[in-house]
Amino acid sequence: DIVMTQGVLPNPVPSGESASITCRSSKSLVYKDGKTYLNWFLQRPGQSPQLLTYWMSTRASGVSDRFSGSGSGTYFTLKISRVRAEDAGVYYCQQVREYPRTFGGGTKLELK
Amino acid sequence: EVQLVETGGGLVQPGKSLKLTCATSGFTFSNAWMDWVRQSPEKQLEWVAQIKDKSNNYATYYAESVKGRFTISRDDSKSSVYLQMNSLKEEDTAIYYCTGWGFDYWGQGVMVTVSS
């Protein structure tokens, strides 16, 4: 199975600042079509996860352009610009390159 | 408006069975690949199963931890997906989410507690 490992944020993050969340995969997530099969989710307290980006850097419908995904085949970053109160929660990365789909352990974002 | 509503959760003894239902609306269900994802009490997300659409022969995939015990199925005429869970174990205790369209759509989740 592909293991997904997420970094820790130096919490809390001051409102208005930027935050970068990292994720590493044990195997390249680049498929033969050239796409990188990495999703990012945000789970706010008491809510279901929400898809933020897919194919590593494509924002899901309705997602603010303050969220941007980037990376290589095995190392990924989700950058959140001008952090706001509504961005607080736990962020998860997920690989959909292979079965079984696997998630990272989550990174908590708290705001100051 | 897209809606996914899970039902069928509850408290069940180890070794027993439970069937979850996810009723959907607001999108073209027949074309959607549907998944079940669960979240443990420790908040870890775990992908459980996927069923593809008719054009992909309704292919199914499972996490190793549930293979042989859980069965995912769908009824396109009812825009619903199901998870039959047999031989339940205490470690199956979790919130179970129905999700579709590449994990873009999620239900509110249903709690399954396996305990004697």
Short mmCIF file of C-alpha atoms in Angstrom, two decimals:
data_model
loop_
_atom_site.label_atom_id
_atom_site.label_comp_id
_atom_site.label_asym_id
_atom_site.label_seq_id
_atom_site.Cartn_x
_atom_site.Cartn_y
_atom_site.Cartn_z
CA ASP A 1 0.00 0.00 0.00
CA ILE A 2 1.12 3.59 -0.62
CA VAL A 3 1.85 5.29 2.70
CA MET A 4 0.94 8.97 2.99
CA THR A 5 2.82 11.00 5.61
CA GLN A 6 1.76 14.52 6.56
CA GLY A 7 3.73 17.22 8.31
CA VAL A 8 2.82 19.24 11.37
CA LEU A 9 1.94 22.93 11.33
CA PRO A 10 3.46 25.35 13.84
CA ASN A 11 0.12 26.31 15.36
CA PRO A 12 -1.57 28.66 15.81
CA VAL A 13 -1.27 30.54 12.54
CA PRO A 14 -1.99 34.29 12.66
CA SER A 15 -5.01 35.31 10.66
CA GLY A 16 -3.99 36.85 7.34
CA GLU A 17 -0.72 34.94 7.15
CA SER A 18 0.05 32.02 4.81
CA ALA A 19 0.27 28.38 5.82
CA SER A 20 1.82 25.44 3.97
CA ILE A 21 0.84 21.85 4.67
CA THR A 22 3.09 19.06 3.45
CA CYS A 23 2.42 15.49 2.43
CA ARG A 24 4.77 12.76 1.27
CA SER A 25 3.92 9.51 -0.52
CA SER A 26 5.94 6.29 -0.38
CA LYS A 27 5.59 5.90 -4.14
CA SER A 28 5.23 8.25 -7.08
CA LEU A 29 1.62 9.33 -7.67
CA VAL A 30 2.25 10.20 -11.33
CA TYR A 31 0.22 8.00 -13.65
CA LYS A 32 1.02 7.15 -17.27
CA ASP A 33 -1.36 9.90 -18.40
CA GLY A 34 0.97 12.45 -16.80
CA LYS A 35 -1.45 13.43 -14.06
CA THR A 36 -0.56 13.27 -10.38
CA TYR A 37 -3.31 11.53 -8.45
CA LEU A 38 -3.26 13.42 -5.16
CA ASN A 39 -6.29 14.92 -3.41
CA TRP A 40 -6.45 17.45 -0.57
CA PHE A 41 -9.39 17.69 1.82
CA LEU A 42 -10.40 19.98 4.66
CA GLN A 43 -12.53 18.67 7.49
CA ARG A 44 -13.96 21.44 9.64
CA PRO A 45 -15.08 20.54 13.17
CA GLY A 46 -18.29 18.53 13.11
CA GLN A 47 -18.43 18.36 9.31
CA SER A 48 -17.68 15.86 6.57
CA PRO A 49 -14.44 16.20 4.61
CA GLN A 50 -14.53 18.67 1.72
CA LEU A 51 -12.50 18.16 -1.46
CA LEU A 52 -10.18 21.12 -2.04
CA THR A 53 -7.93 20.00 -4.88
CA TYR A 54 -7.49 16.97 -7.13
CA TRP A 55 -4.80 15.95 -9.66
CA MET A 56 -2.48 17.66 -7.15
CA SER A 57 -3.22 21.22 -8.21
CA THR A 58 -6.74 21.50 -9.73
CA ARG A 59 -9.16 23.26 -7.38
CA ALA A 60 -12.54 21.63 -6.87
CA SER A 61 -15.66 23.57 -7.80
CA GLY A 62 -16.32 26.53 -5.53
CA VAL A 63 -12.98 26.35 -3.72
CA SER A 64 -11.27 29.67 -3.05
CA ASP A 65 -8.17 30.53 -5.08
CA ARG A 66 -6.42 31.09 -1.73
CA PHE A 67 -5.87 27.31 -1.81
CA SER A 68 -3.15 26.07 -4.14
CA GLY A 69 -1.66 22.62 -4.50
CA SER A 70 1.79 21.86 -5.85
CA GLY A 71 4.51 19.26 -5.68
CA SER A 72 6.49 16.54 -7.41
CA GLY A 73 5.74 12.83 -7.73
CA THR A 74 6.18 12.08 -4.05
CA TYR A 75 6.26 15.39 -2.19
CA PHE A 76 3.29 17.73 -2.07
CA THR A 77 2.31 21.05 -0.58
CA LEU A 78 -1.03 22.72 0.00
CA LYS A 79 -0.58 26.45 0.44
CA ILE A 80 -3.28 28.53 2.06
CA SER A 81 -2.89 32.27 1.46
CA ARG A 82 -4.31 34.92 3.78
CA VAL A 83 -5.59 32.41 6.30
CA ARG A 84 -9.10 33.06 7.63
CA ALA A 85 -11.13 31.71 10.54
CA GLU A 86 -13.14 29.43 8.21
CA ASP A 87 -9.91 27.64 7.19
CA ALA A 88 -9.50 26.08 10.65
CA GLY A 89 -9.78 22.32 10.78
CA VAL A 90 -7.88 19.20 9.81
CA TYR A 91 -6.36 18.84 6.35
CA TYR A 92 -5.90 15.40 4.79
CA CYS A 93 -4.04 14.32 1.68
CA GLN A 94 -5.12 11.20 -0.20
CA GLN A 95 -3.61 9.23 -3.04
CA VAL A 96 -5.90 7.87 -5.73
CA ARG A 97 -3.10 6.50 -7.91
CA GLU A 98 -3.63 2.91 -6.76
CA TYR A 99 -5.91 0.69 -4.76
CA PRO A 100 -6.30 0.78 -1.87
CA ARG A 101 -6.79 4.52 -1.74
CA THR A 102 -4.91 5.81 1.28
CA PHE A 103 -5.05 8.96 3.40
CA GLY A 104 -2.47 10.83 5.39
CA GLY A 105 -2.89 11.16 9.14
CA GLY A 106 -4.12 14.74 8.95
CA THR A 107 -2.65 18.16 9.76
CA LYS A 108 -4.49 20.46 12.15
CA LEU A 109 -4.69 24.15 11.38
CA GLU A 110 -5.52 26.45 14.26
CA LEU A 111 -5.84 30.19 13.93
CA LYS A 112 -4.57 32.83 16.30
CA GLU B 1 -28.50 20.55 -4.94
CA VAL B 2 -26.35 17.46 -4.43
CA GLN B 3 -27.42 15.31 -1.47
CA LEU B 4 -26.09 12.06 -0.07
CA VAL B 5 -27.88 10.63 2.96
CA GLU B 6 -26.55 7.61 4.81
CA THR B 7 -28.79 5.44 6.96
CA GLY B 8 -28.60 2.09 8.69
CA GLY B 9 -25.97 2.68 11.35
CA GLY B 10 -26.23 1.77 14.99
CA LEU B 11 -24.92 -0.41 17.80
CA VAL B 12 -24.23 -4.03 16.91
CA GLN B 13 -22.49 -6.94 18.62
CA PRO B 14 -19.25 -8.39 17.28
CA GLY B 15 -19.85 -11.02 14.64
CA LYS B 16 -23.19 -9.54 13.58
CA SER B 17 -24.19 -7.80 10.36
CA LEU B 18 -25.37 -4.37 9.34
CA LYS B 19 -26.31 -2.82 5.99
CA LEU B 20 -25.72 0.83 5.23
CA THR B 21 -27.66 2.69 2.56
CA CYS B 22 -26.69 5.93 0.85
CA ALA B 23 -29.50 7.64 -1.04
CA THR B 24 -28.38 10.32 -3.45
CA SER B 25 -29.87 13.09 -5.56
CA GLY B 26 -28.79 16.13 -7.52
CA PHE B 27 -26.25 14.50 -9.84
CA THR B 28 -26.09 11.80 -12.50
CA PHE B 29 -25.68 8.85 -10.16
CA SER B 30 -25.51 6.24 -12.92
CA ASN B 31 -22.24 7.74 -14.21
CA ALA B 32 -20.64 8.14 -10.78
CA TRP B 33 -18.05 5.96 -9.12
CA MET B 34 -19.11 5.66 -5.49
CA ASP B 35 -16.99 5.04 -2.42
CA TRP B 36 -17.39 4.39 1.28
CA VAL B 37 -14.87 6.01 3.62
CA ARG B 38 -14.81 5.59 7.38
CA GLN B 39 -13.38 7.69 10.18
CA SER B 40 -12.25 6.04 13.37
CA PRO B 41 -12.79 7.52 16.85
CA GLU B 42 -9.15 8.62 16.60
CA LYS B 43 -10.20 10.67 13.52
CA GLN B 44 -8.15 8.68 11.03
CA LEU B 45 -9.79 8.46 7.60
CA GLU B 46 -9.79 5.06 5.91
CA TRP B 47 -11.05 4.26 2.43
CA VAL B 48 -13.29 1.18 2.60
CA ALA B 49 -14.66 0.31 -0.83
CA GLN B 50 -15.48 1.58 -4.30
CA ILE B 51 -17.95 0.58 -7.00
CA LYS B 52 -17.58 1.86 -10.53
CA ASP B 53 -20.39 2.57 -13.02
CA LYS B 54 -22.07 0.33 -15.58
CA SER B 55 -19.62 1.26 -18.35
CA ASN B 56 -16.90 -0.15 -16.11
CA ASN B 57 -18.92 -3.29 -15.38
CA TYR B 58 -19.67 -2.17 -11.83
CA ALA B 59 -16.15 -3.19 -10.80
CA THR B 60 -15.58 -3.23 -7.05
CA TYR B 61 -12.51 -2.68 -4.90
CA TYR B 62 -11.98 -3.12 -1.16
CA ALA B 63 -9.56 -2.27 1.60
CA GLU B 64 -7.75 -5.34 2.83
CA SER B 65 -9.20 -4.83 6.31
CA VAL B 66 -12.76 -5.44 5.06
CA LYS B 67 -12.23 -7.76 2.09
CA GLY B 68 -14.37 -10.86 2.38
CA ARG B 69 -16.59 -9.30 5.06
CA PHE B 70 -18.01 -6.18 3.40
CA THR B 71 -19.83 -5.92 0.05
CA ILE B 72 -20.50 -2.71 -1.83
CA SER B 73 -23.39 -2.61 -4.30
CA ARG B 74 -25.55 -0.08 -6.08
CA ASP B 75 -29.00 0.36 -7.58
CA ASP B 76 -28.92 2.96 -10.34
CA SER B 77 -32.74 2.97 -10.54
CA LYS B 78 -32.79 4.22 -6.94
CA SER B 79 -29.62 6.35 -7.13
CA SER B 80 -28.41 4.47 -4.09
CA VAL B 81 -25.28 2.69 -2.98
CA TYR B 82 -25.06 0.11 -0.21
CA LEU B 83 -22.50 -1.39 2.12
CA GLN B 84 -23.30 -4.82 3.52
CA MET B 85 -21.10 -5.41 6.55
CA ASN B 86 -20.81 -8.95 7.92
CA SER B 87 -18.72 -10.47 10.70
CA LEU B 88 -18.30 -7.07 12.27
CA LYS B 89 -15.37 -6.45 14.59
CA GLU B 90 -14.85 -3.84 17.28
CA GLU B 91 -12.25 -2.17 15.06
CA ASP B 92 -14.99 -1.49 12.48
CA THR B 93 -16.40 1.10 14.88
CA ALA B 94 -16.38 4.39 12.97
CA ILE B 95 -18.38 7.04 11.20
CA TYR B 96 -19.10 5.75 7.71
CA TYR B 97 -19.29 8.28 4.89
CA CYS B 98 -20.74 7.75 1.45
CA THR B 99 -18.84 9.75 -1.18
CA GLY B 100 -18.99 10.08 -4.92
CA TRP B 101 -17.80 11.79 -8.06
CA GLY B 102 -14.15 11.53 -7.24
CA PHE B 103 -14.69 12.30 -3.53
CA ASP B 104 -16.29 15.62 -4.42
CA TYR B 105 -19.64 14.76 -2.87
CA TRP B 106 -19.98 13.53 0.74
CA GLY B 107 -22.82 12.54 2.98
CA GLN B 108 -23.10 13.59 6.61
CA GLY B 109 -21.93 10.19 7.82
CA VAL B 110 -23.52 7.47 9.92
CA MET B 111 -22.13 6.02 13.14
CA VAL B 112 -21.48 2.31 13.44
CA THR B 113 -20.53 1.00 16.87
CA VAL B 114 -19.47 -2.60 17.29
CA SER B 115 -19.47 -3.60 20.93
CA SER B 116 -20.69 -6.36 23.18
#
